[in-house]
C-alpha positions as CSV (number, residue, x, y, z in Angstrom):
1,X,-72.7,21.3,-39.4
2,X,-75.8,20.2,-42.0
3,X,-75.5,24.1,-42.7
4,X,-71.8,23.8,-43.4
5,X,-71.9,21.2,-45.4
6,X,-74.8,22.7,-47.7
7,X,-72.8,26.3,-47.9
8,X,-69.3,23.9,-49.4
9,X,-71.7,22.3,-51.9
10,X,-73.0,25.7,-52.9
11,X,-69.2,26.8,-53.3
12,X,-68.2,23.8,-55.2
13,X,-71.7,24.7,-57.6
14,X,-70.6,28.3,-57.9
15,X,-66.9,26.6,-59.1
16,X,-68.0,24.3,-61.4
17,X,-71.0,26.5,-63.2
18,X,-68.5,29.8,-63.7
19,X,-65.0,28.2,-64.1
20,X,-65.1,25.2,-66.2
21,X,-61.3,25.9,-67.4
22,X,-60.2,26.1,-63.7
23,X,-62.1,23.0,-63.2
24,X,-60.2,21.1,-66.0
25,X,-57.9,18.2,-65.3
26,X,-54.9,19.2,-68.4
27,X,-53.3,22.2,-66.5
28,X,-50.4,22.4,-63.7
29,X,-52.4,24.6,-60.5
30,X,-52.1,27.9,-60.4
31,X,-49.9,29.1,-57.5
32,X,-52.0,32.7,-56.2
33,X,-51.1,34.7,-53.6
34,X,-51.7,37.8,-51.6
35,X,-51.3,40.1,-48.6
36,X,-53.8,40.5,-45.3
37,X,-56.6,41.7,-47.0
38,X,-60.1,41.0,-47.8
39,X,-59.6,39.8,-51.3
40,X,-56.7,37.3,-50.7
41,X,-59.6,35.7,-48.1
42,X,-61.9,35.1,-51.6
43,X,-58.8,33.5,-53.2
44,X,-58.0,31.4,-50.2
45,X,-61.5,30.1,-49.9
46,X,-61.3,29.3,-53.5
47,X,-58.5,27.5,-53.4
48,X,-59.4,25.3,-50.3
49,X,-62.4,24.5,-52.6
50,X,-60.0,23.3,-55.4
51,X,-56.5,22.3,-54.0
52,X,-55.9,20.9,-57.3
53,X,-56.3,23.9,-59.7
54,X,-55.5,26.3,-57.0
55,X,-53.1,26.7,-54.3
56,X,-53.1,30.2,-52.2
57,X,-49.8,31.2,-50.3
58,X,-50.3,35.0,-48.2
59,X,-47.0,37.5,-48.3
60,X,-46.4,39.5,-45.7
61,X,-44.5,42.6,-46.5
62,X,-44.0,44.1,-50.3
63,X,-40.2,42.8,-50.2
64,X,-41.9,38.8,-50.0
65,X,-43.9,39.2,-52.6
66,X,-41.1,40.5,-55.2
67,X,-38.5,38.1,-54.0
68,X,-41.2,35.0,-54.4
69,X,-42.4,36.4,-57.7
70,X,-38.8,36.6,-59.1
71,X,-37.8,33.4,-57.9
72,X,-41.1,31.9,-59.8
73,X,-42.9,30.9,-57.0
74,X,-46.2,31.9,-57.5
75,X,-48.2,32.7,-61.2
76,X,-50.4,35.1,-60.1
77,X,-50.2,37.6,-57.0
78,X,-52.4,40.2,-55.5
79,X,-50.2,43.2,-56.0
80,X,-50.3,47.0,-56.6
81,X,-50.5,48.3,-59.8
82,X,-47.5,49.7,-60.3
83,X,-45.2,46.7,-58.5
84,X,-46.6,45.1,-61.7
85,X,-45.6,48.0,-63.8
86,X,-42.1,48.0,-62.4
87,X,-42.4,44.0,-63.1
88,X,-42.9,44.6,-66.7
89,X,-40.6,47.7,-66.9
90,X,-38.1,45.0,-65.7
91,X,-38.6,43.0,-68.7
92,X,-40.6,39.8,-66.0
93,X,-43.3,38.5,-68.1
94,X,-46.6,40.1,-66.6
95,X,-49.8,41.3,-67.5
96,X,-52.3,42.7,-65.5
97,X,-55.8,40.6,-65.4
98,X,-58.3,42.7,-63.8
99,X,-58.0,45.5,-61.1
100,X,-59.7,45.8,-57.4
101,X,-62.2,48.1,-56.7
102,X,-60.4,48.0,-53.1
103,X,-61.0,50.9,-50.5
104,X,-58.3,52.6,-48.9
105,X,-59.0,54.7,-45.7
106,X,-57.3,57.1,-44.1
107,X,-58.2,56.5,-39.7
108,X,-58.0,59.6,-38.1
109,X,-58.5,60.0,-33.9
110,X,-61.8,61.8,-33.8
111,X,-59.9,64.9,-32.6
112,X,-57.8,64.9,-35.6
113,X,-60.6,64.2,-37.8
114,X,-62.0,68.0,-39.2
115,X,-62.1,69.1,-42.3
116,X,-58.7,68.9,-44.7
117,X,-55.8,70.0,-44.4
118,X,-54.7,67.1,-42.1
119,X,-52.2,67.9,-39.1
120,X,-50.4,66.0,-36.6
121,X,-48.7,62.1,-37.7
122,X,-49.7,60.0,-40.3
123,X,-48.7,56.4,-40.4
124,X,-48.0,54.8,-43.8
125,X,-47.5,50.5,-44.2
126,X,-44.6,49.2,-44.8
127,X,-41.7,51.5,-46.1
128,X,-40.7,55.0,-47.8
129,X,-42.0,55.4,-51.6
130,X,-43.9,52.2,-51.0
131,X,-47.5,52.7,-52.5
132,X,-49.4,53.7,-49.7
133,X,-47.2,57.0,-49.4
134,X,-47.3,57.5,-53.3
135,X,-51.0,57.4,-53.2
136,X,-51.7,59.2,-50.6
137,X,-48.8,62.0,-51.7
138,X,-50.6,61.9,-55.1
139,X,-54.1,62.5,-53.8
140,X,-53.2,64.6,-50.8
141,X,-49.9,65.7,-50.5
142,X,-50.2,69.3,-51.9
143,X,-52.9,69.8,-49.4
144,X,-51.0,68.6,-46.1
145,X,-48.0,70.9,-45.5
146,X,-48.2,70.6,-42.1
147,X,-48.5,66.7,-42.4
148,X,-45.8,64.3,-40.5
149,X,-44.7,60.9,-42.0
150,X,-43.8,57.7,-40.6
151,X,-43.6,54.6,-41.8
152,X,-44.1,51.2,-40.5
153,X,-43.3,47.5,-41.0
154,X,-46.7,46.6,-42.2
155,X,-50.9,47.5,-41.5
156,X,-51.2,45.4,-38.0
157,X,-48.2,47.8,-36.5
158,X,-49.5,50.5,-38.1
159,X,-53.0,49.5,-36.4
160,X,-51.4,49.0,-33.1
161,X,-49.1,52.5,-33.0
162,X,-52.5,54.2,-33.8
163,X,-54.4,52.5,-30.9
164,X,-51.5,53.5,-28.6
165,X,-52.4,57.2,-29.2
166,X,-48.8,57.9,-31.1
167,X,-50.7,58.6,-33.9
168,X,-53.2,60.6,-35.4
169,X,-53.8,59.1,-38.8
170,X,-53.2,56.1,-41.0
171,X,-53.5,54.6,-44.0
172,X,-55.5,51.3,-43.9
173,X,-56.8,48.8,-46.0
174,X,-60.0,46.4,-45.2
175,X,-59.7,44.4,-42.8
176,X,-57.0,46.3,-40.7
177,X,-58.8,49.4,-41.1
178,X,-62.4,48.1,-39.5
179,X,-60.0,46.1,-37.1
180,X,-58.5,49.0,-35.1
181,X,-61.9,50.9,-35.2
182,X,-63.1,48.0,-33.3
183,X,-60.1,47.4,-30.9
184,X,-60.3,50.8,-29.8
185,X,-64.0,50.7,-29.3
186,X,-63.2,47.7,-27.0
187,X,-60.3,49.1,-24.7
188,X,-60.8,52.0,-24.5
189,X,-58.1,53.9,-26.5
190,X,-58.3,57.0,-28.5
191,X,-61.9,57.6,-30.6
192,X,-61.1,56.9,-34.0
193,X,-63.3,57.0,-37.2
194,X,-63.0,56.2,-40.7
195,X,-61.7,59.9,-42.0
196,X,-61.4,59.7,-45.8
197,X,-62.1,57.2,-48.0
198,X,-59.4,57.5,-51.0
199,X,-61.7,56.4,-54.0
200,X,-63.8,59.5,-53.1
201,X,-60.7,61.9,-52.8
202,X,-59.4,60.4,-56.0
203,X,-62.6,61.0,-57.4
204,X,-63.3,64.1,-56.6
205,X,-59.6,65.1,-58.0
206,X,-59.5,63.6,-61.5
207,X,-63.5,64.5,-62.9
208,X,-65.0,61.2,-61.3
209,X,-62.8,58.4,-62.1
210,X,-62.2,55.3,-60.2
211,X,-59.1,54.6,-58.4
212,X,-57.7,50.9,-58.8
213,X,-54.8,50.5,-56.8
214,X,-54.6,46.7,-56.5
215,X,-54.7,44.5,-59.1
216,X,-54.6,40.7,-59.8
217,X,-51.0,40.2,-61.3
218,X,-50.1,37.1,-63.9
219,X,-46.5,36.2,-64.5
220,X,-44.6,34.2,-66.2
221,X,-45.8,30.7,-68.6
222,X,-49.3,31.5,-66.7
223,X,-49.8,34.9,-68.4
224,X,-50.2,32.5,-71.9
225,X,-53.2,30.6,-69.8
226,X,-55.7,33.5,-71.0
227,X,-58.6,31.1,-70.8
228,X,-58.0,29.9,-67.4
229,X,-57.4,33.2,-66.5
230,X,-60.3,34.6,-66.9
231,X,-62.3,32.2,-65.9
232,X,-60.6,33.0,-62.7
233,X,-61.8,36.4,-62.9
234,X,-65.2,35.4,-62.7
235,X,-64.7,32.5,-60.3
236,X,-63.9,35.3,-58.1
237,X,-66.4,37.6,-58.3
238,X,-68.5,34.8,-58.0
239,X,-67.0,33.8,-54.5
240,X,-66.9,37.2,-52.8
241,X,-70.5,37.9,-53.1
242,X,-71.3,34.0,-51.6
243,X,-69.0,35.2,-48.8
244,X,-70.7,38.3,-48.2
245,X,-74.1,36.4,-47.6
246,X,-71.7,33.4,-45.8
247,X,-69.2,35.1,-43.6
248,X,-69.1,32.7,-40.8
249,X,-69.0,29.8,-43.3
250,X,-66.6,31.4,-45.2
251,X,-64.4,32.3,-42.2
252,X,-64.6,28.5,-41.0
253,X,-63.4,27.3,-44.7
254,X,-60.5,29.6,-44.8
255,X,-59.0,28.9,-41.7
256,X,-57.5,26.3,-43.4
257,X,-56.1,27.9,-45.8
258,X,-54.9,31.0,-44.7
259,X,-55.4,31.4,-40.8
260,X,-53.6,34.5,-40.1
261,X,-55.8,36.5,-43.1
262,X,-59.4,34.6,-41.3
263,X,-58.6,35.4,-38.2
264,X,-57.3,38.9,-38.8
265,X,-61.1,39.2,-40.6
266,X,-62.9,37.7,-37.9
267,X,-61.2,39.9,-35.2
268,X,-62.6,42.7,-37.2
269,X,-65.9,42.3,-37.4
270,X,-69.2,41.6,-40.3
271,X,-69.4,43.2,-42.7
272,X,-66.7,43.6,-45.1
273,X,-66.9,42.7,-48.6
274,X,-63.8,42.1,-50.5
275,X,-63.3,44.9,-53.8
276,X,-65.1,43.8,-57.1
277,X,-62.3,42.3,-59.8
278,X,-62.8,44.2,-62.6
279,X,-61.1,43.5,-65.8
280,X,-62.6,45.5,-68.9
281,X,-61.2,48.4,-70.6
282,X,-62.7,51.2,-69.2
283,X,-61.4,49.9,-65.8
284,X,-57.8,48.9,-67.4
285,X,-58.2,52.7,-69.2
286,X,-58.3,54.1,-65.3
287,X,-55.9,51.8,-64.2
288,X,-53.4,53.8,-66.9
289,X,-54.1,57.0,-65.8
290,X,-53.3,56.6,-62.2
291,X,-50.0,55.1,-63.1
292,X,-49.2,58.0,-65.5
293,X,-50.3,60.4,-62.3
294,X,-47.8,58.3,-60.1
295,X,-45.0,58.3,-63.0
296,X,-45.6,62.3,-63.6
297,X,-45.2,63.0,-59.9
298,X,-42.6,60.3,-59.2
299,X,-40.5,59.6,-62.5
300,X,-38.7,57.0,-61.2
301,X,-41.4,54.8,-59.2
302,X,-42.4,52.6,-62.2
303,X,-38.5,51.4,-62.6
304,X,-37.1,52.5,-65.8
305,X,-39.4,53.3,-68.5
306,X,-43.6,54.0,-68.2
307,X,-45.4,50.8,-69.4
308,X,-47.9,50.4,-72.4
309,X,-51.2,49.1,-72.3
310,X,-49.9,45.7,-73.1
311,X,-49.3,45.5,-69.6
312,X,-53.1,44.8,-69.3
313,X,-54.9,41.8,-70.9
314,X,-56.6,42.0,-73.6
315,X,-54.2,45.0,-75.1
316,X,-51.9,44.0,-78.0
């Protein structure tokens, strides 16, 4: 408990020291939220930390967050890039406050694991021309003729299907990618191993550059809150490293906030460290280009017009 209790004063330091405009008293709270993934877990700690600048709220499936974003329910939203390009293309008030250096991995049975091209079933989250199946379409698509698609309602099915053996790849995010390595290590299911790591494909595909699929989203009055915003930015960096040398802590803390996105990470093991937010321009510059490879290869995926940089803060 004494260690506990010295770990939530450490938080509370880390708060006060990086985000003084969070920390202010003038402002209505910022309503933040976020699918089961590493980073929501940094914004839910935060916001148990300070339930009266910041209040965390998970989503569940792509469709939850859109409808809750449309009906102003939340001001900023872990999202994918282009959800918050189609936002904008939409004429919804967004902008684009930093972008996740998130990986994305495809899980492959051992025995489907060899050398590209891929073969047999691969499983994308959540439904057709969602993001998973863009990216991966981008990236790969040209290189797996053979490939078969499926889609499922979200990354714990898609986890489970893959356990079950009626799989033989799928696209996962932390935590439910180190999750079903660690399930099937445990009942004895098919082998699997992490296969492909997108960044690195992406990489090795465009001359080096990063790949930021997920971003941290603003909308509405809150994308005028530049300040507060920002400070946000680095409240969260902050945080994700203190987690990483505090998981268990850190776990405990956000069980009250968001249960289902602790426990999903404590199910999967130590070890995983939330994507770095980064919000400068030569991370907003790659951010660009992989929506203008997305647009060229799927016109109509970014809603009706491809957005300018003023999507991004800091662009005028």
């Amino acid at each position: 408990m004494k260690q506990f209790l010295s770990s939530c004063c450490l938080v509370a330091l880390i708060a006060a020291s990086s985000c003084p405009a969070i920390a202010g008293a003038n402002k209505s709270r910022l309503r933040i939220s976020g699918p089961p993934v590493a980073e929501s877990l940094v914004f839910a700690i935060m916001a148990q930390q300070h339930p009266d600048r910041l209040t965390f709220t998970p989503w569940h499936s792509p469709d939850q967050a859109r409808a809750m974003i449309a009906g102003g329910k939340i001001d900023v939203s872990l999202t994918t890039t282009s959800a918050a390009a189609i936002f904008y293309a939409k004429g919804i008030p967004v902008r684009i406050a930093g972008v996740f250096d998130s990986a994305l991995w495809v899980i492959s049975t051992k025995q489907s694991s060899g050398p590209l091209p891929m073969e047999g079933i691969l499983l994308f989250p959540f439904g057709h021309r969602e993001m998973p199946e863009l990216l991966f379409n981008t990236i790969l698509g040209d290189r797996c003729p053979n490939l078969t698609t499926r889609h499922t309602g979200g990354a714990l099915e898609t986890a489970n299907l893959l356990q079950l053996g009626r799989a033989d790849h799928a696209l996962l995010a932390e935590p439910a990618a180190s999750l079903v390595l660690k399930r099937s290590n445990e009942t004895g299911g098919p082998v699997l191993i992490k296969h492909l790591d997108l960044r690195q494909e992406w990489g090795k595909k465009f001359n080096g550059l990063p790949l930021y699929v997920s971003a941290l989203a603003v909308f509405g009055d809150a994308t005028h809150r530049n300040e507060e915003i920002k400070a946000l930015v680095k409240f969260y960096n902050r945080t994700r490293i203190w987690i990483g040398e505090h998981p268990a802590t850190a776990m405990a803390m956000a069980h009250e906030t968001a249960p289902s996105i602790s426990t999903l990470m404590s199910e999967s093991g130590d070890g995983i460290i939330a994507g770095q937010l980064f919000a400068d321009k030569r991370a907003f510059d790659a951010a660009f280009f992989f929506l203008g490879q997305i647009h060229s290869r799927y016109p109509d995926s970014l809603g009706d017009s491809f957005p300018d940089k003023r999507l991004f803060f800091g662009e005028n």
